Short mmCIF file of N, CA and C in Angstrom, two decimals:
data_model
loop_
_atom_site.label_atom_id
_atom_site.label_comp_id
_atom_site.label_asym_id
_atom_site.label_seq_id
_atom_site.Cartn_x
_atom_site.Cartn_y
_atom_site.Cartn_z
N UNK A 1 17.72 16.90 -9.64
CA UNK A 1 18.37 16.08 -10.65
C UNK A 1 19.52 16.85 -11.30
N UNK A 2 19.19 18.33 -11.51
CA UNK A 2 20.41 18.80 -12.48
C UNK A 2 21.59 19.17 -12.01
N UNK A 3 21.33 19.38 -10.00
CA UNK A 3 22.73 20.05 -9.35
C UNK A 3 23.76 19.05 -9.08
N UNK A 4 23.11 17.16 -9.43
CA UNK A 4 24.07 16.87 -9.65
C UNK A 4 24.60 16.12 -10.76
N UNK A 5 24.32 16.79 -12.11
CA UNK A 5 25.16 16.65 -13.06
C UNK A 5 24.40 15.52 -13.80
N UNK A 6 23.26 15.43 -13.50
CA UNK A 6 22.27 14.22 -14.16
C UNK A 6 21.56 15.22 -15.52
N UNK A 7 21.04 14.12 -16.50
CA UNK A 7 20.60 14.72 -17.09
C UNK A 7 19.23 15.28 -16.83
N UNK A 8 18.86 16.15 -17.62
CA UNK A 8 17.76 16.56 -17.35
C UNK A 8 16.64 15.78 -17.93
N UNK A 9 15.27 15.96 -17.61
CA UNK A 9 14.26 15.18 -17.40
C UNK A 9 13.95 14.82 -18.98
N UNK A 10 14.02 15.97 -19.78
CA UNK A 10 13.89 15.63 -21.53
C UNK A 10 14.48 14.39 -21.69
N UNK A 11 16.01 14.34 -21.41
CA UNK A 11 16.65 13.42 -21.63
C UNK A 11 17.05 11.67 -20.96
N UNK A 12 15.34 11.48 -20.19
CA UNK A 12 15.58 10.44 -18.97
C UNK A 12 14.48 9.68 -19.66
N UNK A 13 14.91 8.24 -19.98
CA UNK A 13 13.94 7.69 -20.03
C UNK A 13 14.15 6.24 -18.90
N UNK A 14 12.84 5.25 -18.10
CA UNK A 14 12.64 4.49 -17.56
C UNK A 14 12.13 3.31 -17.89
N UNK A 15 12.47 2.12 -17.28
CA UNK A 15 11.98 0.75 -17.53
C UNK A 15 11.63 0.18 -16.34
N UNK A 16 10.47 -0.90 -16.84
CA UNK A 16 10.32 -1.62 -15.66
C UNK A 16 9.35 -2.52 -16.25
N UNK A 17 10.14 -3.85 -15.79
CA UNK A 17 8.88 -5.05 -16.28
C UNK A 17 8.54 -6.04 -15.39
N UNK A 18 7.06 -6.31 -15.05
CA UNK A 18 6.01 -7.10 -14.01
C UNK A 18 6.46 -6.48 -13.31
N UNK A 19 6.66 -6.28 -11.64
CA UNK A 19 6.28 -5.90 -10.60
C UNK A 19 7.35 -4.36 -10.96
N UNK A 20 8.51 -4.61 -11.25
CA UNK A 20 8.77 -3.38 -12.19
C UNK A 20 8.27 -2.38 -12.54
N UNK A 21 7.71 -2.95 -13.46
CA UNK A 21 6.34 -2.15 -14.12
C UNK A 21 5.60 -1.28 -13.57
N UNK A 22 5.01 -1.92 -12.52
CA UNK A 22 4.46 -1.21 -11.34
C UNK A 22 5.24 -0.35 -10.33
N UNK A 23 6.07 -0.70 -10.10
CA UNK A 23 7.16 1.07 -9.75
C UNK A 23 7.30 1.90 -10.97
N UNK A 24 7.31 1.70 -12.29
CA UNK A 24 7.53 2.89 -13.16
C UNK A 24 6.14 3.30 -13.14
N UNK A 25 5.05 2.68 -13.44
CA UNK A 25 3.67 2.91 -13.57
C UNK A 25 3.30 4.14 -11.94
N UNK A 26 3.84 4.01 -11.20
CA UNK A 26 3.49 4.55 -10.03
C UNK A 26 4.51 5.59 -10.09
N UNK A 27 5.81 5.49 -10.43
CA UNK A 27 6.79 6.78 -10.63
C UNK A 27 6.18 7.83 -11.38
N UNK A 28 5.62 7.54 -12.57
CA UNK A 28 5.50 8.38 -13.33
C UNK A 28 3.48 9.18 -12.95
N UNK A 29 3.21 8.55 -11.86
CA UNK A 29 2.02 8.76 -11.42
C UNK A 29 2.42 10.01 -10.52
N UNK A 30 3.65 9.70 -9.78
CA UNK A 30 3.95 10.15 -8.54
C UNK A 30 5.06 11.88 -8.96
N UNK A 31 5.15 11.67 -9.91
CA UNK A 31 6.50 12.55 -10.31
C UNK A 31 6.61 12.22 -12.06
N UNK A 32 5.57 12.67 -13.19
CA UNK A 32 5.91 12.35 -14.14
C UNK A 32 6.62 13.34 -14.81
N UNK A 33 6.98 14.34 -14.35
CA UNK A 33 7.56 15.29 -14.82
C UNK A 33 8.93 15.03 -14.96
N UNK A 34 9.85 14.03 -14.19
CA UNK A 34 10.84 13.08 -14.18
C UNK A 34 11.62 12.83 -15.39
N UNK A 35 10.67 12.51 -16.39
CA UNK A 35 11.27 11.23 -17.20
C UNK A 35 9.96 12.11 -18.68
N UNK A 36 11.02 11.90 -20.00
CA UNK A 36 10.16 11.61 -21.39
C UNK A 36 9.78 10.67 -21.86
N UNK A 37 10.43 9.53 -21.53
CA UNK A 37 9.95 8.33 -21.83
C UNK A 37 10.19 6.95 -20.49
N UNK A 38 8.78 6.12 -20.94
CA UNK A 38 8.41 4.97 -20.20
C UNK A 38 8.03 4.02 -20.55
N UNK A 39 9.18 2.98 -20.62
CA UNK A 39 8.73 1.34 -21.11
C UNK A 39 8.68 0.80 -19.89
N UNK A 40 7.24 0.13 -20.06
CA UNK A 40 6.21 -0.99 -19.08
C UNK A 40 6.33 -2.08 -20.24
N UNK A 41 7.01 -3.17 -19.47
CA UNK A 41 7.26 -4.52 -19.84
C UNK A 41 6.00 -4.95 -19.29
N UNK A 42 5.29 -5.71 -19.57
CA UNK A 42 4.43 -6.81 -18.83
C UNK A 42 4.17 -6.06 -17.56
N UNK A 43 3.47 -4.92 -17.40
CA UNK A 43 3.88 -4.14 -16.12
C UNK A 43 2.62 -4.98 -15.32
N UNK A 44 2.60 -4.86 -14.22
CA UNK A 44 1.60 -5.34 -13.27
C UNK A 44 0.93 -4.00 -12.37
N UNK A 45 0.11 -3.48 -13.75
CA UNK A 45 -0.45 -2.53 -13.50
C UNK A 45 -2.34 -2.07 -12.45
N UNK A 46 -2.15 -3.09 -12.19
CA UNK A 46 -3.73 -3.10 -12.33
C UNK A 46 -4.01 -4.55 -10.69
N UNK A 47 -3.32 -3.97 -9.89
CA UNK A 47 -2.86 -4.46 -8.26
C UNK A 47 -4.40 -5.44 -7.66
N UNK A 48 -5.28 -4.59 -7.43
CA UNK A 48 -6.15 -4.88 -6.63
C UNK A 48 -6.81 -5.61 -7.42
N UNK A 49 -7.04 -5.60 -8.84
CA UNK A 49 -7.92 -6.76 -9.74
C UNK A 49 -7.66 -7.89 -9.64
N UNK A 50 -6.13 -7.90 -9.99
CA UNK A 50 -5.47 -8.61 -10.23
C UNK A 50 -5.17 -9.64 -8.71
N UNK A 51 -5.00 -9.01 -7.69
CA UNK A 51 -4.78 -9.83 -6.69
C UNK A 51 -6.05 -10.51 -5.74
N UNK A 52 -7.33 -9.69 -5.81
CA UNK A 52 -8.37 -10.14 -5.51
C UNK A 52 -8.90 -11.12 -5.88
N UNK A 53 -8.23 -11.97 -7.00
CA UNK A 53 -9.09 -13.03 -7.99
C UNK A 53 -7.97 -13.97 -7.70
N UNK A 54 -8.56 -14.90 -6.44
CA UNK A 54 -7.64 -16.10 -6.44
C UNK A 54 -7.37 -17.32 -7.50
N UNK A 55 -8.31 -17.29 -8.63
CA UNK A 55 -7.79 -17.72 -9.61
C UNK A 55 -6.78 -18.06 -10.58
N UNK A 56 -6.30 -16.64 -10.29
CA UNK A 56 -5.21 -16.78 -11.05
C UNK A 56 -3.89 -16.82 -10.83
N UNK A 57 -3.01 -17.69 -11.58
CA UNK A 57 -1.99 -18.47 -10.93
C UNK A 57 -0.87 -17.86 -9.65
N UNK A 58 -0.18 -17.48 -9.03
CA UNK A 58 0.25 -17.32 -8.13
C UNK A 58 -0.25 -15.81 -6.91
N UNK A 59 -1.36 -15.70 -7.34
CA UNK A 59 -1.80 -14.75 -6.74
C UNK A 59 -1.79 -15.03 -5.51
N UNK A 60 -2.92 -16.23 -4.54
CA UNK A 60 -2.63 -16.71 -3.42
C UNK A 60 -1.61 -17.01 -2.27
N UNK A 61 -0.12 -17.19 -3.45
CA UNK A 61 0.89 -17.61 -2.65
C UNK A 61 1.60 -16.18 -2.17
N UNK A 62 1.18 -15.04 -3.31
CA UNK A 62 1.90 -13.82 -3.07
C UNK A 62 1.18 -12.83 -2.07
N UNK A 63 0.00 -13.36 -1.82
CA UNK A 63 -0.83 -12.05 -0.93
C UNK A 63 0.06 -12.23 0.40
N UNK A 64 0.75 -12.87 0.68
CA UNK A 64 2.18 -12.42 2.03
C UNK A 64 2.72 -11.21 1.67
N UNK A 65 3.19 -11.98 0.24
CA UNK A 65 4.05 -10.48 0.15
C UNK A 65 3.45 -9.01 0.00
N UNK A 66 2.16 -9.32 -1.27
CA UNK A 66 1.48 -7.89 -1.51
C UNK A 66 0.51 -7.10 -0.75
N UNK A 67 -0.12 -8.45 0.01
CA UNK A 67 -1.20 -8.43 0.96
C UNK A 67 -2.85 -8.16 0.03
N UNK A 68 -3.46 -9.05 1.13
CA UNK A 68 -4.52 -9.63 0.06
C UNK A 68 -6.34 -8.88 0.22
N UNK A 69 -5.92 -8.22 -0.93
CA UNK A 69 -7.17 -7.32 -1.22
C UNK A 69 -8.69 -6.88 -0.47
N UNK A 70 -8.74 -8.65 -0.30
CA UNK A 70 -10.11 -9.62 -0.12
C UNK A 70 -10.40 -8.76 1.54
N UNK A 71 -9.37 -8.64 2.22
CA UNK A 71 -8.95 -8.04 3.68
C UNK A 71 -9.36 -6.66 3.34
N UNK A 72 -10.18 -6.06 4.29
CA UNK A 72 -10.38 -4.52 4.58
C UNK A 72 -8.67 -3.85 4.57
N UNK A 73 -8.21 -4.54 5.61
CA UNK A 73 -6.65 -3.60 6.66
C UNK A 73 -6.06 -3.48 5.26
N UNK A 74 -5.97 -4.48 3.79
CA UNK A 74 -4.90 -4.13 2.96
C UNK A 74 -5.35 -3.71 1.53
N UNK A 75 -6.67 -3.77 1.57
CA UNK A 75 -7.28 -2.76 0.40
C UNK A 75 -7.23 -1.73 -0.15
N UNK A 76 -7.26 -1.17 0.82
CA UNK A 76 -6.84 0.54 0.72
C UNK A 76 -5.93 0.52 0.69
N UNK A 77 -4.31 0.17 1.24
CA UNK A 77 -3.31 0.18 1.49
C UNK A 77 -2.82 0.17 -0.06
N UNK A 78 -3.30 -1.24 -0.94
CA UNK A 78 -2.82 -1.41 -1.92
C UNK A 78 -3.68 -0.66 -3.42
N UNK A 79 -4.95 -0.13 -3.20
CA UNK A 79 -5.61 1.37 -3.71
C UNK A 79 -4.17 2.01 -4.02
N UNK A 80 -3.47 2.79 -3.01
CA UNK A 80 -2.44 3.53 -2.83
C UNK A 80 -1.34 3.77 -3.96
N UNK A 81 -1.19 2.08 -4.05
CA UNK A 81 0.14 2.30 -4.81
C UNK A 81 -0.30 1.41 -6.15
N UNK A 82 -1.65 1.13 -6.74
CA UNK A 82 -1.79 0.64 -7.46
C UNK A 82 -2.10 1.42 -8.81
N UNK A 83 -0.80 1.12 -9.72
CA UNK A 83 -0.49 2.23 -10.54
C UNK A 83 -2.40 2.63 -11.90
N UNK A 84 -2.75 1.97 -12.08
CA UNK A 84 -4.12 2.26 -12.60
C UNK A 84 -5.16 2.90 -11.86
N UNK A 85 -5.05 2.89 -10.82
CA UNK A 85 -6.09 3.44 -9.50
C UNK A 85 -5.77 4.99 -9.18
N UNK A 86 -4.36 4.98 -9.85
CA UNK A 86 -3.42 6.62 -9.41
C UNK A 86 -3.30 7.23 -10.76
N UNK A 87 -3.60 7.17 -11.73
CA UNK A 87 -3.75 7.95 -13.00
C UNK A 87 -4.41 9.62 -12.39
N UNK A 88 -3.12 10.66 -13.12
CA UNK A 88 -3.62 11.90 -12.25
C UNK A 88 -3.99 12.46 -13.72
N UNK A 89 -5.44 12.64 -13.53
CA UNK A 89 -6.83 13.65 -14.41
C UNK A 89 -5.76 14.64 -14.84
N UNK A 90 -5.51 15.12 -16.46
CA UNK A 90 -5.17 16.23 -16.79
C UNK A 90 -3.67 16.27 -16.12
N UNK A 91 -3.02 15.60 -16.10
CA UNK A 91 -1.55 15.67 -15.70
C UNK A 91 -0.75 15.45 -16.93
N UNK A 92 0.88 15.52 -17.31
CA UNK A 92 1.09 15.39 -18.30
C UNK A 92 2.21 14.52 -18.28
N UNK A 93 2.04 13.45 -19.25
CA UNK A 93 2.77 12.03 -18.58
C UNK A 93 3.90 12.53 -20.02
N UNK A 94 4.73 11.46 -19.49
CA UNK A 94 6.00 11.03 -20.16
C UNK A 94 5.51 10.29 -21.94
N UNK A 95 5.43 9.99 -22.65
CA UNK A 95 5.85 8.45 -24.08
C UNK A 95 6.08 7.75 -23.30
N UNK A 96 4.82 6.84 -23.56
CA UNK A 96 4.95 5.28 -22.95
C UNK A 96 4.58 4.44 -23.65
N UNK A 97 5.19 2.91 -23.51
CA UNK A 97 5.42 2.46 -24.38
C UNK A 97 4.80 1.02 -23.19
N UNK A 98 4.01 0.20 -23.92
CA UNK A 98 3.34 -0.92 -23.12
C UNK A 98 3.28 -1.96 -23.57
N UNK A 99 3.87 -3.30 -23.00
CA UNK A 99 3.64 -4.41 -23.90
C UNK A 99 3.52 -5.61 -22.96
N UNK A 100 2.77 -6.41 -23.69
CA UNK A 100 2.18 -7.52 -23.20
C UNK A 100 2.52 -8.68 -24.05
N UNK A 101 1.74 -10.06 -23.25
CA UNK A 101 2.08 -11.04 -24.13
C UNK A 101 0.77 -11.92 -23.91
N UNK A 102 0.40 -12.44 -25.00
CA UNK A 102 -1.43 -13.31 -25.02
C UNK A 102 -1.59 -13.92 -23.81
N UNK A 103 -0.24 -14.73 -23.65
CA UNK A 103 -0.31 -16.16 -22.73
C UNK A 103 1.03 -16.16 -21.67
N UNK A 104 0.07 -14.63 -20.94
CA UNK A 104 1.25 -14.35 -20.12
C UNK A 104 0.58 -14.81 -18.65
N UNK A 105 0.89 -15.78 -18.24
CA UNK A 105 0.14 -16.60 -16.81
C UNK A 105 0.19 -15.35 -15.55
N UNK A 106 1.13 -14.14 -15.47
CA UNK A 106 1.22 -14.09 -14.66
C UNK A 106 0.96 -12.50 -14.52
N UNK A 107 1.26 -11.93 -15.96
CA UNK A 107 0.85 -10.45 -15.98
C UNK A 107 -0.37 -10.17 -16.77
N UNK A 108 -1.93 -10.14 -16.93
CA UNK A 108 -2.46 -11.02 -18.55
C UNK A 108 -2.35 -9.70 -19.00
N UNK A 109 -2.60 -9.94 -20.27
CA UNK A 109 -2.26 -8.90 -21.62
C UNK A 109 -3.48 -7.87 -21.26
N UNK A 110 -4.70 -7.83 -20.59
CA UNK A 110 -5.54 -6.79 -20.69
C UNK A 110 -4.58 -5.95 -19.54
N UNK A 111 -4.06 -6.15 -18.54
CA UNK A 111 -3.46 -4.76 -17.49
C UNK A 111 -2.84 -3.77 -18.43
N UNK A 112 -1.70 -3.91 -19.18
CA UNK A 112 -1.32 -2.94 -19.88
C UNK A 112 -2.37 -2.61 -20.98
N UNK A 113 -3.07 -3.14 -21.53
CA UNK A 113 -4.44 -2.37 -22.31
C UNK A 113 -5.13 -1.67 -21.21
N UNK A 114 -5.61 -2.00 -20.09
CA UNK A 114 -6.66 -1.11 -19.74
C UNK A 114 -5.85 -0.26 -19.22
N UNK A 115 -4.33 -0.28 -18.66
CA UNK A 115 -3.27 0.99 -18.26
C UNK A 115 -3.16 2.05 -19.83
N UNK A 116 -3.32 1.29 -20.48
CA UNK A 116 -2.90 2.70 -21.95
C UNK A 116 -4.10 3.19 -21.97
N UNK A 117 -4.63 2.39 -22.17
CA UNK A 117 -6.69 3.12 -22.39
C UNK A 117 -7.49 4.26 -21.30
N UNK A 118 -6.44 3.81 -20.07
CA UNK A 118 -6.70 4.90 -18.70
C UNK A 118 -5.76 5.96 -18.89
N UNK A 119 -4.31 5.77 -18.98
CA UNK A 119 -3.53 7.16 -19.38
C UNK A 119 -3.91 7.89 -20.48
N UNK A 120 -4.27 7.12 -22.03
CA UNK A 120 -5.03 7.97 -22.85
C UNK A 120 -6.23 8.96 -22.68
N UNK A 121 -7.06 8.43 -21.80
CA UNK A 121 -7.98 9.04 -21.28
C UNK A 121 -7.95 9.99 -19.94
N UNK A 122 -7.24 9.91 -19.52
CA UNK A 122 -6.98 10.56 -17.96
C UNK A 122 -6.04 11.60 -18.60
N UNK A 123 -4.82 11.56 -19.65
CA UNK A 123 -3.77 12.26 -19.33
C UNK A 123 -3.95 13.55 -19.93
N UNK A 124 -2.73 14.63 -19.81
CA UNK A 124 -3.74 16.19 -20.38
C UNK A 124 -3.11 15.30 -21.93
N UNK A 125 -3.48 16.49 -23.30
CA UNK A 125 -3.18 16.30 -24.54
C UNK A 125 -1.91 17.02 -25.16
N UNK A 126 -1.38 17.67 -23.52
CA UNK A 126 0.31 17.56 -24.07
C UNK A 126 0.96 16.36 -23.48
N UNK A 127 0.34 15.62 -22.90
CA UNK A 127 1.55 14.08 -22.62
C UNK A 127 2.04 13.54 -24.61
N UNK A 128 2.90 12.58 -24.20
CA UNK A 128 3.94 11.77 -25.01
C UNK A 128 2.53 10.91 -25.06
N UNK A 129 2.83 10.36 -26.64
CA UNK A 129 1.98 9.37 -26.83
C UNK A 129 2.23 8.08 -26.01
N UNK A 130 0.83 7.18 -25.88
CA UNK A 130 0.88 6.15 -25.47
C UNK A 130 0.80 4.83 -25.87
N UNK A 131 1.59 4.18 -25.83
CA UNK A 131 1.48 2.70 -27.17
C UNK A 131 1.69 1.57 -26.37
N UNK A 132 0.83 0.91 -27.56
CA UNK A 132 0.98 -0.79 -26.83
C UNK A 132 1.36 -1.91 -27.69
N UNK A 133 1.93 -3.02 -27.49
CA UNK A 133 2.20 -3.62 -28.16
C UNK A 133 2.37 -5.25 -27.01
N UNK A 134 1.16 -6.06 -28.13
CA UNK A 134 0.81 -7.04 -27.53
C UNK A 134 1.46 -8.24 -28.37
N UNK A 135 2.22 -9.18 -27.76
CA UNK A 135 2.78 -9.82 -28.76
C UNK A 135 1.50 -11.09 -28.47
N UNK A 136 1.32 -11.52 -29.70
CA UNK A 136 0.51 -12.86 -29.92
C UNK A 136 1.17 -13.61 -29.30
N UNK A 137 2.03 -14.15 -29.00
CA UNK A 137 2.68 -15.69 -29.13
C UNK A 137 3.66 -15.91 -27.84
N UNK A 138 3.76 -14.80 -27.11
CA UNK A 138 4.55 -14.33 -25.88
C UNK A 138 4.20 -14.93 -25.08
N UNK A 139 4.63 -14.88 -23.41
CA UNK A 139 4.25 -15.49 -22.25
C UNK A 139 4.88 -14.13 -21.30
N UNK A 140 4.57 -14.48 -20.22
CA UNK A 140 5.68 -13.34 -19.15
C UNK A 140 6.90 -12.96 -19.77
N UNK A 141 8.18 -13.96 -20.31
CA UNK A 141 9.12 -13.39 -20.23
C UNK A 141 9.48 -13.35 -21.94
N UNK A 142 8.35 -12.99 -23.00
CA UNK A 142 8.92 -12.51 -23.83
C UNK A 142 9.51 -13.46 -24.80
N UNK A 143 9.88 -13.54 -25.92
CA UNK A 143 10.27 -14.32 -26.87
C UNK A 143 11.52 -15.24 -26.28
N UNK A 144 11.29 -16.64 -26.51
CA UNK A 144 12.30 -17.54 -25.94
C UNK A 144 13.51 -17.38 -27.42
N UNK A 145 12.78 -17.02 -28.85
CA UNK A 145 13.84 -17.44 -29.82
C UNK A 145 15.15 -15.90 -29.52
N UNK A 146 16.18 -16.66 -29.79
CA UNK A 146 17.15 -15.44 -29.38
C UNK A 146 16.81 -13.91 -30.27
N UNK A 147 16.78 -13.99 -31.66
CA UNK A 147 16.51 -13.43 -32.32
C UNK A 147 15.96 -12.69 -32.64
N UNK A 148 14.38 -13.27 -31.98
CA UNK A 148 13.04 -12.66 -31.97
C UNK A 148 13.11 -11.54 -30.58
N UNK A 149 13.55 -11.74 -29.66
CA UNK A 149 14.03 -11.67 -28.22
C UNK A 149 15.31 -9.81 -29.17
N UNK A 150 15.51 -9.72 -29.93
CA UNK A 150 16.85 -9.03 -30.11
C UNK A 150 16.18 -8.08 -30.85
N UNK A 151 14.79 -8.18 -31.81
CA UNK A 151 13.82 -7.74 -32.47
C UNK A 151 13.06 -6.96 -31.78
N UNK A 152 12.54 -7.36 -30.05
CA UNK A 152 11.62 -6.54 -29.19
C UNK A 152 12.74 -6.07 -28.78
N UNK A 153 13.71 -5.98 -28.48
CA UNK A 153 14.58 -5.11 -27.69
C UNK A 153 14.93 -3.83 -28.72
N UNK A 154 15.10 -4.35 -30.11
CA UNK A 154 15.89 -2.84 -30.82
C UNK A 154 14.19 -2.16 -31.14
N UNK A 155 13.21 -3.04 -31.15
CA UNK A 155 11.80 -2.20 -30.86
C UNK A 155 11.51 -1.46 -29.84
N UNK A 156 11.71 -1.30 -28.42
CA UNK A 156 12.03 -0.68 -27.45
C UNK A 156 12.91 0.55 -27.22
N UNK A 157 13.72 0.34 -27.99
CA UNK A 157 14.97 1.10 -27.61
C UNK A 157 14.59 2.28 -29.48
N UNK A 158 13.82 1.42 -29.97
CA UNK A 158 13.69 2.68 -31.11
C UNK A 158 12.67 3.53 -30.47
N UNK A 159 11.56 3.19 -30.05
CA UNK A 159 10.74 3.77 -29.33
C UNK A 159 11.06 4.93 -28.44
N UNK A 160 12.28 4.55 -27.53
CA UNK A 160 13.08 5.76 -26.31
C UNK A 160 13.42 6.26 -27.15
N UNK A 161 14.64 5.98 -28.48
CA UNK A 161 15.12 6.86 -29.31
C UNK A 161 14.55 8.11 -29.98
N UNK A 162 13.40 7.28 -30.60
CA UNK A 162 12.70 8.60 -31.38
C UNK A 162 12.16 9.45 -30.17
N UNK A 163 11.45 8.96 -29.10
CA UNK A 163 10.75 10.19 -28.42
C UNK A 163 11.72 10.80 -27.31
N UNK A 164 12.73 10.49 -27.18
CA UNK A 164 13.68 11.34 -27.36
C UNK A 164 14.70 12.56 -28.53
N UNK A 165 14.01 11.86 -29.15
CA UNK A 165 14.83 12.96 -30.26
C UNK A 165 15.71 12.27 -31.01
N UNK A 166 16.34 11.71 -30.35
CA UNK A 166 17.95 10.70 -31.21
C UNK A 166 17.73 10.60 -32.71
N UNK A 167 16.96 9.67 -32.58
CA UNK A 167 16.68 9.22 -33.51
C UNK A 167 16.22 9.86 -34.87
N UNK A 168 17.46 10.08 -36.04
CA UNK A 168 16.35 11.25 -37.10
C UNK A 168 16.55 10.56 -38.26
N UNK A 169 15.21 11.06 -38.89
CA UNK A 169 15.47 10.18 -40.27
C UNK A 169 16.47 11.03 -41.16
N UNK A 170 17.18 9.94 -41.97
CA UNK A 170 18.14 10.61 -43.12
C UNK A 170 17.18 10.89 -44.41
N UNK A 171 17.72 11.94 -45.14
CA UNK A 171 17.41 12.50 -46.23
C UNK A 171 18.67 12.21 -47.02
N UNK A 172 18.50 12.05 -48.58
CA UNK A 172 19.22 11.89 -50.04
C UNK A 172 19.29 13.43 -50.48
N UNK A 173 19.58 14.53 -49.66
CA UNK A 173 19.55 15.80 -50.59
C UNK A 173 20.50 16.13 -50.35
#
C-alpha cells in the first residue's frame, strides 16, 4: 500500500452495505490490518443462516447466484467466505461500525447484532471498538425522508472521523 503513495493503513477507512457488507466483513477477516475503520451497512453477514432458510424473502431466487446451502457441493464452499463463520480468535480488527434496520426484508437486523457480538467476543482487546446501530423504523435501504437519510450519513462519517483521529473536540481556553 505505501510504495504506491496510498495512505497508510491508520489512515484507511472501508464501506460496504448488504452483499457489500459481506466483502468488507470478509476483508477485514482476511487482512484486517488494512484498514482503522469499518462501516457495515445492512451487511449480509451471516451467509449460510441466512441462505439455508427458504423463508425468507429472496433467498430461493438467489441460491443461483450464491449457491444453496441446503446442497453438500456448496456448504462448505460458502462456510469459506461467510464473514461470521471467519471471525479470527485474538486477531486485531479495525472500529467498526454496524447498522441495521427493524424491517429490513432482506438483511434482518439480528446479522449485524450477532456480527458485533462475535467480533466483540472473538477479537484481541487491542481492536477498535465495535458499534451498532439499529434504526427502529428502517428497511434495507435506510431512511426514505431526505433529511433523516443526511442525519445517518453525517452519523457515519463522524464515526470514521473520530476513530480516525480527525475529529477533535474544541476547547474555550
Amino acid at each position: 500500500v505505501d510504495d504506491r503513495k496510498f495512505p497508510s493503513p491508520e489512515q484507511l477507512s472501508c464501506e460496504g452495505r448488504s452483499a457489500g457488507g459481506l466483502l468488507i466483513g470478509q476483508s477485514i477477516n482476511e487482512a484486517s490490518e488494512l484498514f482503522k475503520v469499518a462501516l457495515l451497512g445492512v451487511p449480509f453477514v451471516d451467509v449460510v443462516c441466512t441462505m439455508i432458510d427458504a423463508s425468507i424473502p429472496l433467498t430461493v431466487v438467489e441460491w443461483e447466484e450464491w449457491g444453496n446451502p441446503n446442497e453438500e457441493k456448496y456448504h462448505q464452499y460458502m462456510m469459506e467466505y461467510s464473514p461470521i463463520n471467519n471471525i479470527k480468535e485474538g486477531a486485531k480488527y479495525p472500529s467498526c461500525l454496524l447498522t441495521g434496520g427493524l424491517h429490513d426484508p432482506r438483511v434482518q437486523y439480528w446479522e449485524p447484532a450477532k456480527h458485533a457480538a462475535e467480533l466483540r467476543y472473538k477479537s484481541s482487546t487491542e481492536s477498535g471498538p465495535t458499534c451498532i446501530k439499529i434504526d427502529m423504523t428502517a428497511g434495507h435501504f435506510s431512511a426514505s425522508d431526505r433529511y433523516k437519510y443526511l442525519k445517518e450519513l453525517a452519523f457515519d462519517y463522524a464515526f470514521v472521523l473520530d476513530q480516525l483521529g480527525i475529529a477533535k473536540e474544541e476547547t474555550n481556553e
